[in-house]
Amino acid sequence: MTLILGYVATLLVTFFTYNIFVIGLNIQFGYAGILNFTVITFMAFGAYFYAVFVMPHADNSSQVFYILGLHWPWPLAMLAGIVASGALGYLVGLIALKRLRSDYLAIVTLATGTLVYGLFGNNNKLFDGWSGLFNVNQPFQSVATNHPNEFSWIFVVFSGVIMLVVWLFANRLYASPLGRSMRAIREDQDVVDSFGKNSFKVRMLAMVIGSVIVGIGGVLTIQYIGALSPAGWTTGETFVVWAALLVGGRANNLGAIVGSLLVAVIFNEATRYIPQVPSHPNLIPNLRNVIIGGLVILSIWFRPQGVVPEKKASFLEVPLVDKYAQGFPGEEPGGTLSPAASEA
Amino acid sequence: MAKSILEVKGIKLAFGGVQAIDDCSFHIEEGTITALIGPNGAGKSTMVNVISGTYRPDEGHVILDGKDVTRMPNYVRAQHGLLRTFQISREFANLTVLENLLVVRQGQVGESLFGALFRAKRWQEQTKELVAEANDILNTFGLYRLRNEYAGNLSGGQKRLVELARAVMAKPRLLLLDEPMAGVTPALIERLGHHIVELNRELGVTFVLVEHNLDVVEKICSRVVVMALGKQLADGTLAELRSNQAVIDAYLGGGARERVGS
């Protein structure tokens, strides 16, 4: 029973953190049209920086090396991780958003991800290289060490509350004039510029906000597991987040939730129970990626807007009398633009 | 003479070996409707892009309201009331018609991150007012019943109307229209022309139209600037220009382009 409870808790935490990743990506891609192909790098940035701020100074005799080791209290370290992730978003934005669009921007983000992955993996003085960081201080530490199951459920509530805040934030942003500007930029950036809005600034905002949110998810991940190594944030993980957004429905945060439930939780978790083939240990994880890929193809083929499509905006309004309900003078009734004689 | 709202002086702009604009100067008086005509390749659209700030000229100055704006980015010029439309309709396809209008109004409270998050009451109120205003504009343009339709689903002619309605919502002082009548039925041309004249008369918007349809130009434009081979060739009323030999050679009569360059 306790095992099942623990497992359910882990599933819920996975669900909540993936929600946060997908909402972050949704703000970048769904709102502002920024193709960020390295979502997972921002997650890693948040997680690693949380770790090195919260952990005590590295004990070199144990052959574990990492920078800083400031031993800050966990809420402050959490903030540091989030800021680090946002700062990376700002840097990528500075390089890429000023001049590049769509595919070229995507290439820059992909390159950034590869760079960071290579750097963090190969340099074992930064974040302990390929072996990664472990024994990372968790919040609610005393509970965590003595009652792991209770910790899991406390963490479910903790991550759930944070997810709720992110969700409310994202929805308010969507409905606001700023969110509308972002969506207009997604449609046609030059036109937004020519109407007096600094589209670079708005896109940068979307980029940084998205990075911050993904960073929050990253911090939560490492807080829950207590460890992270580069194997946990390969490029493939980025596409799980993408798949969740595309299947669920972009530009709609409800779609983000449905998508992370379908892809990140159900598909990712269900495939764990396929029995391993002893001679091919990588078969199942690879098969999982194949299945997720197939799901994306199917959803783009049959339901390109996703399971929950973007909602059409509606406004409270005072109805007007339609001046031209009868069509235009000289035009047939109902025919908006029928070729007819000129106005009388 | 009325005050000029816009002046271009000695603009030169080359794309590689092509001298798209070659020392072109003219001015636009406030409150007028001016046409910019010329044969294909004369540099009209390039000039619109230079004026609006999409291209930066190699040489010369753009002066808006007595202020040199040559080095100003396009969105800052737009904040000064200099707006433009595009040769092909560029509506925000996955926004509704109403949203297309709402998005372009400048200075909304909820446009900053702080405002969007913490002053929701204020921007919700403001949006309500803007919705009413936008609906009014849409009604004038006969688009009211289409307000909740995605702009991308509209017909070509309706998109043209949305472009103009959207520009009106942004409260322009000077509006550059790059071939607003291209690919539009005669009935709609009539209507667009009617709207332009009305906006000019009632709101005092100054218009510059790039236009090939000389009937339209004759009907609604008080002054015409002719460009050919990147230069300003002549200006005046269309009637005056009809008797100008250089203009006839370059444009009205067709052919004989090489004579213009000399």
CSV table of N, CA and C in Angstrom, one decimal, chain B residues 79-221:
chain,number,residue,atom,x,y,z
B,79,GLN,N,4.7,55.2,-33.3
B,79,GLN,CA,4.2,55.9,-32.1
B,79,GLN,C,4.0,57.4,-32.3
B,80,HIS,N,4.7,57.9,-33.3
B,80,HIS,CA,4.4,59.3,-33.7
B,80,HIS,C,3.3,59.5,-34.6
B,81,GLY,N,2.6,58.4,-34.9
B,81,GLY,CA,1.4,58.6,-35.7
B,81,GLY,C,1.6,58.3,-37.2
B,82,LEU,N,2.8,57.8,-37.6
B,82,LEU,CA,3.1,57.4,-39.0
B,82,LEU,C,2.8,55.9,-39.1
B,83,LEU,N,1.7,55.6,-39.8
B,83,LEU,CA,1.4,54.2,-39.9
B,83,LEU,C,1.3,53.8,-41.4
B,84,ARG,N,1.3,52.5,-41.6
B,84,ARG,CA,1.3,52.0,-43.0
B,84,ARG,C,0.4,50.7,-43.1
B,85,THR,N,0.0,50.4,-44.3
B,85,THR,CA,-0.5,49.1,-44.6
B,85,THR,C,0.4,48.5,-45.6
B,86,PHE,N,0.1,47.2,-45.9
B,86,PHE,CA,1.0,46.5,-46.8
B,86,PHE,C,0.4,46.1,-48.1
B,87,GLN,N,1.3,45.9,-49.1
B,87,GLN,CA,0.8,45.6,-50.5
B,87,GLN,C,-0.1,44.4,-50.5
B,88,ILE,N,0.3,43.3,-49.8
B,88,ILE,CA,-0.7,42.2,-49.6
B,88,ILE,C,-1.2,42.3,-48.2
B,89,SER,N,-2.5,41.8,-48.1
B,89,SER,CA,-3.1,41.9,-46.7
B,89,SER,C,-2.3,41.1,-45.7
B,90,ARG,N,-2.0,41.7,-44.6
B,90,ARG,CA,-1.3,41.0,-43.6
B,90,ARG,C,-2.1,41.1,-42.3
B,91,GLU,N,-3.2,40.4,-42.3
B,91,GLU,CA,-4.0,40.4,-41.1
B,91,GLU,C,-3.4,39.4,-40.1
B,92,PHE,N,-3.8,39.5,-38.8
B,92,PHE,CA,-3.3,38.5,-37.9
B,92,PHE,C,-4.3,37.3,-38.0
B,93,ALA,N,-3.9,36.3,-38.7
B,93,ALA,CA,-4.9,35.3,-39.2
B,93,ALA,C,-5.6,34.6,-38.1
B,94,ASN,N,-4.9,34.2,-37.0
B,94,ASN,CA,-5.6,33.4,-36.0
B,94,ASN,C,-6.0,34.2,-34.8
B,95,LEU,N,-6.3,35.5,-35.1
B,95,LEU,CA,-6.9,36.4,-34.1
B,95,LEU,C,-8.3,36.8,-34.7
B,96,THR,N,-9.3,37.0,-33.9
B,96,THR,CA,-10.5,37.4,-34.5
B,96,THR,C,-10.4,38.8,-35.1
B,97,VAL,N,-11.4,39.2,-35.9
B,97,VAL,CA,-11.4,40.5,-36.5
B,97,VAL,C,-11.3,41.6,-35.4
B,98,LEU,N,-12.1,41.4,-34.4
B,98,LEU,CA,-12.2,42.3,-33.3
B,98,LEU,C,-10.8,42.4,-32.6
B,99,GLU,N,-10.2,41.3,-32.4
B,99,GLU,CA,-8.8,41.3,-31.7
B,99,GLU,C,-7.8,42.0,-32.6
B,100,ASN,N,-7.9,41.8,-33.9
B,100,ASN,CA,-7.0,42.5,-34.8
B,100,ASN,C,-7.0,44.0,-34.6
B,101,LEU,N,-8.2,44.5,-34.3
B,101,LEU,CA,-8.3,45.9,-34.0
B,101,LEU,C,-7.8,46.2,-32.6
B,102,LEU,N,-8.1,45.4,-31.6
B,102,LEU,CA,-7.8,45.7,-30.2
B,102,LEU,C,-6.3,45.8,-30.1
B,103,VAL,N,-5.6,44.9,-30.8
B,103,VAL,CA,-4.1,44.7,-30.5
B,103,VAL,C,-3.3,46.0,-30.9
B,104,VAL,N,-3.8,46.7,-31.9
B,104,VAL,CA,-3.0,47.8,-32.4
B,104,VAL,C,-3.1,49.1,-31.7
B,105,ARG,N,-4.0,49.3,-30.8
B,105,ARG,CA,-4.1,50.5,-30.0
B,105,ARG,C,-2.9,50.6,-29.1
B,106,GLN,N,-2.2,51.8,-29.2
B,106,GLN,CA,-1.0,52.0,-28.4
B,106,GLN,C,-1.4,52.5,-27.0
B,107,GLY,N,-0.4,52.2,-26.1
B,107,GLY,CA,-0.6,52.8,-24.7
B,107,GLY,C,-1.6,52.1,-23.8
B,108,GLN,N,-1.9,50.8,-24.0
B,108,GLN,CA,-2.8,50.1,-23.1
B,108,GLN,C,-2.1,49.8,-21.8
B,109,VAL,N,-2.9,49.8,-20.7
B,109,VAL,CA,-2.3,49.6,-19.4
B,109,VAL,C,-1.7,48.2,-19.3
B,110,GLY,N,-2.4,47.2,-19.9
B,110,GLY,CA,-2.0,45.8,-19.8
B,110,GLY,C,-0.9,45.4,-20.7
B,111,GLU,N,-0.2,46.4,-21.3
B,111,GLU,CA,0.8,46.0,-22.3
B,111,GLU,C,2.2,45.8,-21.6
B,112,SER,N,2.4,46.3,-20.4
B,112,SER,CA,3.6,46.0,-19.7
B,112,SER,C,3.3,44.7,-18.8
B,113,LEU,N,4.4,44.1,-18.5
B,113,LEU,CA,4.2,42.8,-17.7
B,113,LEU,C,3.5,43.2,-16.3
B,114,PHE,N,4.0,44.3,-15.7
B,114,PHE,CA,3.4,44.7,-14.4
B,114,PHE,C,2.0,45.0,-14.6
B,115,GLY,N,1.6,45.8,-15.6
B,115,GLY,CA,0.3,46.2,-15.8
B,115,GLY,C,-0.6,44.9,-16.1
B,116,ALA,N,-0.1,44.0,-16.9
B,116,ALA,CA,-0.9,42.8,-17.3
B,116,ALA,C,-1.2,42.0,-16.0
B,117,LEU,N,-0.3,41.9,-15.1
B,117,LEU,CA,-0.5,41.1,-13.9
B,117,LEU,C,-1.2,41.8,-12.8
B,118,PHE,N,-0.9,43.0,-12.5
B,118,PHE,CA,-1.3,43.6,-11.3
B,118,PHE,C,-2.4,44.7,-11.5
B,119,ARG,N,-2.6,45.1,-12.7
B,119,ARG,CA,-3.7,46.1,-12.9
B,119,ARG,C,-4.8,45.6,-13.8
B,120,ALA,N,-5.2,44.4,-13.5
B,120,ALA,CA,-6.1,43.7,-14.4
B,120,ALA,C,-7.5,44.4,-14.4
B,121,LYS,N,-7.9,44.9,-13.3
B,121,LYS,CA,-9.2,45.7,-13.3
B,121,LYS,C,-9.1,46.8,-14.3
B,122,ARG,N,-8.0,47.5,-14.3
B,122,ARG,CA,-7.9,48.7,-15.2
B,122,ARG,C,-7.9,48.3,-16.6
B,123,TRP,N,-7.1,47.2,-17.0
B,123,TRP,CA,-7.1,46.9,-18.4
B,123,TRP,C,-8.3,46.2,-18.9
B,124,GLN,N,-9.0,45.5,-17.9
B,124,GLN,CA,-10.3,44.9,-18.3
B,124,GLN,C,-11.3,46.0,-18.7
B,125,GLU,N,-11.3,47.1,-17.9
B,125,GLU,CA,-12.2,48.2,-18.2
B,125,GLU,C,-11.8,48.9,-19.5
B,126,GLN,N,-10.5,49.1,-19.6
B,126,GLN,CA,-10.0,49.7,-20.9
B,126,GLN,C,-10.4,48.9,-22.1
B,127,THR,N,-10.2,47.5,-22.0
B,127,THR,CA,-10.5,46.7,-23.1
B,127,THR,C,-12.0,46.8,-23.4
B,128,LYS,N,-12.9,46.9,-22.4
B,128,LYS,CA,-14.3,47.1,-22.7
B,128,LYS,C,-14.6,48.3,-23.5
B,129,GLU,N,-13.9,49.4,-23.1
B,129,GLU,CA,-14.0,50.6,-23.9
B,129,GLU,C,-13.5,50.5,-25.3
B,130,LEU,N,-12.4,49.8,-25.4
B,130,LEU,CA,-11.8,49.6,-26.8
B,130,LEU,C,-12.7,48.7,-27.6
B,131,VAL,N,-13.3,47.7,-27.0
B,131,VAL,CA,-14.2,46.8,-27.8
B,131,VAL,C,-15.3,47.6,-28.4
B,132,ALA,N,-15.9,48.5,-27.5
B,132,ALA,CA,-17.0,49.4,-28.0
B,132,ALA,C,-16.5,50.2,-29.2
B,133,GLU,N,-15.3,50.8,-29.0
B,133,GLU,CA,-14.8,51.7,-30.1
B,133,GLU,C,-14.5,50.9,-31.3
B,134,ALA,N,-13.9,49.7,-31.2
B,134,ALA,CA,-13.6,48.9,-32.3
B,134,ALA,C,-14.9,48.4,-33.0
B,135,ASN,N,-15.9,48.1,-32.3
B,135,ASN,CA,-17.2,47.7,-32.9
B,135,ASN,C,-17.8,48.8,-33.7
B,136,ASP,N,-17.6,50.0,-33.2
B,136,ASP,CA,-18.1,51.2,-34.0
B,136,ASP,C,-17.4,51.3,-35.3
B,137,ILE,N,-16.1,51.2,-35.2
B,137,ILE,CA,-15.3,51.2,-36.5
B,137,ILE,C,-15.7,50.1,-37.4
B,138,LEU,N,-15.8,48.9,-36.9
B,138,LEU,CA,-16.1,47.8,-37.7
B,138,LEU,C,-17.5,48.0,-38.4
B,139,ASN,N,-18.4,48.6,-37.6
B,139,ASN,CA,-19.7,48.8,-38.1
B,139,ASN,C,-19.7,49.8,-39.3
B,140,THR,N,-18.8,50.8,-39.2
B,140,THR,CA,-18.7,51.7,-40.3
B,140,THR,C,-18.2,51.0,-41.6
B,141,PHE,N,-17.3,50.1,-41.3
B,141,PHE,CA,-16.7,49.4,-42.5
B,141,PHE,C,-17.5,48.2,-42.9
B,142,GLY,N,-18.7,48.0,-42.3
B,142,GLY,CA,-19.5,46.9,-42.7
B,142,GLY,C,-19.0,45.5,-42.3
B,143,LEU,N,-18.1,45.5,-41.2
B,143,LEU,CA,-17.5,44.3,-40.8
B,143,LEU,C,-18.1,43.8,-39.5
B,144,TYR,N,-19.1,44.5,-39.0
B,144,TYR,CA,-19.5,44.2,-37.6
B,144,TYR,C,-19.9,42.8,-37.4
B,145,ARG,N,-20.7,42.2,-38.4
B,145,ARG,CA,-21.1,40.8,-38.2
B,145,ARG,C,-20.0,39.8,-38.3
B,146,LEU,N,-18.9,40.3,-38.8
B,146,LEU,CA,-17.7,39.3,-38.9
B,146,LEU,C,-16.7,39.5,-37.7
B,147,ARG,N,-17.1,40.3,-36.7
B,147,ARG,CA,-16.1,40.6,-35.7
B,147,ARG,C,-15.6,39.5,-34.9
B,148,ASN,N,-16.3,38.4,-34.8
B,148,ASN,CA,-15.8,37.2,-34.0
B,148,ASN,C,-15.3,36.1,-34.9
B,149,GLU,N,-15.1,36.4,-36.2
B,149,GLU,CA,-14.6,35.5,-37.1
B,149,GLU,C,-13.0,35.6,-37.1
B,150,TYR,N,-12.3,34.5,-37.3
B,150,TYR,CA,-10.9,34.6,-37.4
B,150,TYR,C,-10.6,35.3,-38.7
B,151,ALA,N,-9.7,36.3,-38.6
B,151,ALA,CA,-9.4,37.2,-39.7
B,151,ALA,C,-8.9,36.3,-40.9
B,152,GLY,N,-8.2,35.2,-40.7
B,152,GLY,CA,-7.7,34.4,-41.7
B,152,GLY,C,-8.8,33.8,-42.6
B,153,ASN,N,-10.0,33.7,-42.0
B,153,ASN,CA,-11.1,33.0,-42.8
B,153,ASN,C,-11.8,34.0,-43.7
B,154,LEU,N,-11.5,35.3,-43.7
B,154,LEU,CA,-12.2,36.3,-44.5
B,154,LEU,C,-11.8,36.2,-45.9
B,155,SER,N,-12.6,36.8,-46.8
B,155,SER,CA,-12.3,36.8,-48.2
B,155,SER,C,-11.2,37.9,-48.4
B,156,GLY,N,-10.6,37.9,-49.6
B,156,GLY,CA,-9.6,38.8,-49.9
B,156,GLY,C,-10.0,40.3,-49.7
B,157,GLY,N,-11.3,40.6,-50.2
B,157,GLY,CA,-11.8,41.9,-50.1
B,157,GLY,C,-12.0,42.3,-48.7
B,158,GLN,N,-12.6,41.4,-47.9
B,158,GLN,CA,-12.9,41.7,-46.5
B,158,GLN,C,-11.6,41.9,-45.7
B,159,LYS,N,-10.5,41.2,-46.1
B,159,LYS,CA,-9.2,41.4,-45.4
B,159,LYS,C,-8.7,42.8,-45.7
B,160,ARG,N,-9.0,43.3,-46.9
B,160,ARG,CA,-8.6,44.7,-47.3
B,160,ARG,C,-9.3,45.7,-46.3
B,161,LEU,N,-10.5,45.4,-46.1
B,161,LEU,CA,-11.3,46.3,-45.2
B,161,LEU,C,-10.8,46.2,-43.8
B,162,VAL,N,-10.4,45.0,-43.4
B,162,VAL,CA,-9.9,44.8,-42.0
B,162,VAL,C,-8.6,45.6,-41.9
B,163,GLU,N,-7.8,45.6,-42.9
B,163,GLU,CA,-6.5,46.3,-42.9
B,163,GLU,C,-6.7,47.8,-42.6
B,164,LEU,N,-7.7,48.3,-43.3
B,164,LEU,CA,-8.0,49.8,-43.2
B,164,LEU,C,-8.6,50.1,-41.8
B,165,ALA,N,-9.5,49.2,-41.4
B,165,ALA,CA,-10.2,49.4,-40.1
B,165,ALA,C,-9.2,49.3,-39.0
B,166,ARG,N,-8.2,48.4,-39.1
B,166,ARG,CA,-7.2,48.2,-38.1
B,166,ARG,C,-6.3,49.5,-38.0
B,167,ALA,N,-6.0,50.0,-39.2
B,167,ALA,CA,-5.2,51.2,-39.2
B,167,ALA,C,-5.9,52.4,-38.5
B,168,VAL,N,-7.3,52.5,-38.8
B,168,VAL,CA,-8.0,53.5,-38.1
B,168,VAL,C,-8.0,53.4,-36.6
B,169,MET,N,-8.1,52.1,-36.1
B,169,MET,CA,-8.1,51.9,-34.7
B,169,MET,C,-6.8,52.4,-34.1
B,170,ALA,N,-5.7,52.4,-34.8
B,170,ALA,CA,-4.4,52.8,-34.3
B,170,ALA,C,-4.3,54.4,-34.2
B,171,LYS,N,-5.3,55.1,-34.6
B,171,LYS,CA,-5.3,56.5,-34.6
B,171,LYS,C,-4.1,57.1,-35.4
B,172,PRO,N,-4.1,57.0,-36.7
B,172,PRO,CA,-2.9,57.5,-37.4
B,172,PRO,C,-3.1,59.0,-37.6
B,173,ARG,N,-1.9,59.7,-37.8
B,173,ARG,CA,-2.0,61.0,-38.3
B,173,ARG,C,-1.7,61.0,-39.8
B,174,LEU,N,-0.7,60.1,-40.1
B,174,LEU,CA,-0.3,60.0,-41.5
B,174,LEU,C,-0.4,58.5,-41.8
B,175,LEU,N,-1.2,58.2,-42.9
B,175,LEU,CA,-1.3,56.7,-43.2
B,175,LEU,C,-0.8,56.5,-44.6
B,176,LEU,N,0.2,55.6,-44.7
B,176,LEU,CA,0.7,55.2,-46.0
B,176,LEU,C,0.0,53.9,-46.4
B,177,LEU,N,-0.7,54.0,-47.6
B,177,LEU,CA,-1.4,52.8,-48.1
B,177,LEU,C,-0.7,52.3,-49.3
B,178,ASP,N,-0.1,51.1,-49.2
B,178,ASP,CA,0.6,50.5,-50.3
B,178,ASP,C,-0.4,49.7,-51.1
B,179,GLU,N,-0.8,50.2,-52.2
B,179,GLU,CA,-1.8,49.6,-53.1
B,179,GLU,C,-3.0,49.0,-52.4
B,180,PRO,N,-3.8,49.8,-51.8
B,180,PRO,CA,-4.9,49.3,-51.0
B,180,PRO,C,-6.0,48.7,-51.9
B,181,MET,N,-6.0,49.1,-53.2
B,181,MET,CA,-7.1,48.6,-54.1
B,181,MET,C,-6.6,47.4,-54.9
B,182,ALA,N,-5.4,46.8,-54.7
B,182,ALA,CA,-5.0,45.7,-55.5
B,182,ALA,C,-5.8,44.5,-55.3
B,183,GLY,N,-6.3,43.9,-56.4
B,183,GLY,CA,-7.0,42.7,-56.4
B,183,GLY,C,-8.4,42.8,-55.7
B,184,VAL,N,-9.1,43.9,-56.0
B,184,VAL,CA,-10.3,44.2,-55.3
B,184,VAL,C,-11.4,44.5,-56.3
B,185,THR,N,-12.6,44.1,-56.1
B,185,THR,CA,-13.7,44.3,-57.1
B,185,THR,C,-14.0,45.8,-57.2
B,186,PRO,N,-14.6,46.2,-58.3
B,186,PRO,CA,-14.9,47.6,-58.5
B,186,PRO,C,-15.8,48.1,-57.4
B,187,ALA,N,-16.8,47.3,-57.0
B,187,ALA,CA,-17.7,47.8,-55.9
B,187,ALA,C,-16.9,48.1,-54.6
B,188,LEU,N,-16.0,47.3,-54.3
B,188,LEU,CA,-15.2,47.5,-53.1
B,188,LEU,C,-14.2,48.6,-53.2
B,189,ILE,N,-13.7,48.8,-54.4
B,189,ILE,CA,-12.8,50.0,-54.7
B,189,ILE,C,-13.6,51.2,-54.4
B,190,GLU,N,-14.8,51.2,-54.8
B,190,GLU,CA,-15.7,52.4,-54.6
B,190,GLU,C,-15.8,52.6,-53.1
B,191,ARG,N,-16.0,51.6,-52.3
B,191,ARG,CA,-16.2,51.7,-50.9
B,191,ARG,C,-15.0,52.1,-50.2
B,192,LEU,N,-13.8,51.5,-50.5
B,192,LEU,CA,-12.6,51.8,-49.9
B,192,LEU,C,-12.3,53.3,-50.1
B,193,GLY,N,-12.5,53.7,-51.4
B,193,GLY,CA,-12.3,55.1,-51.7
B,193,GLY,C,-13.1,56.1,-50.8
B,194,HIS,N,-14.4,55.6,-50.7
B,194,HIS,CA,-15.3,56.4,-49.9
B,194,HIS,C,-14.8,56.5,-48.4
B,195,HIS,N,-14.4,55.4,-47.9
B,195,HIS,CA,-13.9,55.4,-46.5
B,195,HIS,C,-12.7,56.3,-46.3
B,196,ILE,N,-11.8,56.2,-47.3
B,196,ILE,CA,-10.5,57.0,-47.2
B,196,ILE,C,-10.9,58.5,-47.2
B,197,VAL,N,-11.8,58.9,-48.1
B,197,VAL,CA,-12.2,60.3,-48.1
B,197,VAL,C,-12.8,60.7,-46.8
B,198,GLU,N,-13.7,59.8,-46.3
B,198,GLU,CA,-14.4,60.1,-45.0
B,198,GLU,C,-13.4,60.3,-43.9
B,199,LEU,N,-12.4,59.4,-43.8
B,199,LEU,CA,-11.5,59.4,-42.7
B,199,LEU,C,-10.7,60.7,-42.8
B,200,ASN,N,-10.3,61.1,-44.0
B,200,ASN,CA,-9.6,62.3,-44.3
B,200,ASN,C,-10.4,63.5,-43.8
B,201,ARG,N,-11.6,63.5,-44.1
B,201,ARG,CA,-12.5,64.7,-43.8
B,201,ARG,C,-12.8,64.8,-42.3
B,202,GLU,N,-13.2,63.6,-41.8
B,202,GLU,CA,-13.7,63.7,-40.4
B,202,GLU,C,-12.6,63.6,-39.3
B,203,LEU,N,-11.6,62.8,-39.6
B,203,LEU,CA,-10.6,62.7,-38.6
B,203,LEU,C,-9.3,63.4,-38.9
B,204,GLY,N,-9.3,64.0,-40.1
B,204,GLY,CA,-8.1,64.8,-40.5
B,204,GLY,C,-6.9,63.9,-40.8
B,205,VAL,N,-7.1,62.6,-41.1
B,205,VAL,CA,-5.9,61.8,-41.4
B,205,VAL,C,-5.3,62.1,-42.8
B,206,THR,N,-4.0,62.3,-42.8
B,206,THR,CA,-3.3,62.5,-44.0
B,206,THR,C,-3.0,61.2,-44.7
B,207,PHE,N,-3.3,61.1,-46.0
B,207,PHE,CA,-3.1,59.8,-46.7
B,207,PHE,C,-2.0,59.9,-47.8
B,208,VAL,N,-1.2,58.9,-47.9
B,208,VAL,CA,-0.3,58.7,-49.0
B,208,VAL,C,-0.7,57.4,-49.6
B,209,LEU,N,-1.1,57.4,-50.9
B,209,LEU,CA,-1.5,56.1,-51.5
B,209,LEU,C,-0.6,55.7,-52.6
B,210,VAL,N,-0.1,54.5,-52.6
B,210,VAL,CA,0.6,54.0,-53.8
B,210,VAL,C,-0.5,53.4,-54.6
B,211,GLU,N,-0.8,53.8,-55.8
B,211,GLU,CA,-1.9,53.3,-56.5
B,211,GLU,C,-1.7,53.3,-58.0
B,212,HIS,N,-2.2,52.2,-58.6
B,212,HIS,CA,-2.1,52.1,-60.1
B,212,HIS,C,-3.4,52.5,-60.8
B,213,ASN,N,-4.5,52.4,-60.0
B,213,ASN,CA,-5.8,52.7,-60.6
B,213,ASN,C,-6.0,54.2,-60.7
B,214,LEU,N,-5.8,54.8,-61.9
B,214,LEU,CA,-5.8,56.2,-62.1
B,214,LEU,C,-7.2,56.8,-61.9
B,215,ASP,N,-8.3,56.0,-62.1
B,215,ASP,CA,-9.6,56.5,-61.8
B,215,ASP,C,-9.8,56.9,-60.4
B,216,VAL,N,-9.3,55.9,-59.5
B,216,VAL,CA,-9.3,56.2,-58.1
B,216,VAL,C,-8.5,57.4,-57.7
B,217,VAL,N,-7.3,57.5,-58.3
B,217,VAL,CA,-6.5,58.6,-58.0
B,217,VAL,C,-7.2,59.9,-58.4
B,218,GLU,N,-7.8,59.9,-59.5
B,218,GLU,CA,-8.5,61.1,-60.0
B,218,GLU,C,-9.6,61.5,-59.0
B,219,LYS,N,-10.3,60.5,-58.5
B,219,LYS,CA,-11.5,60.8,-57.7
B,219,LYS,C,-11.1,61.3,-56.3
B,220,ILE,N,-10.1,60.7,-55.7
B,220,ILE,CA,-9.9,61.0,-54.3
B,220,ILE,C,-8.7,61.7,-53.9
B,221,CYS,N,-7.7,61.8,-54.8
B,221,CYS,CA,-6.4,62.4,-54.5
B,221,CYS,C,-6.3,63.8,-55.0
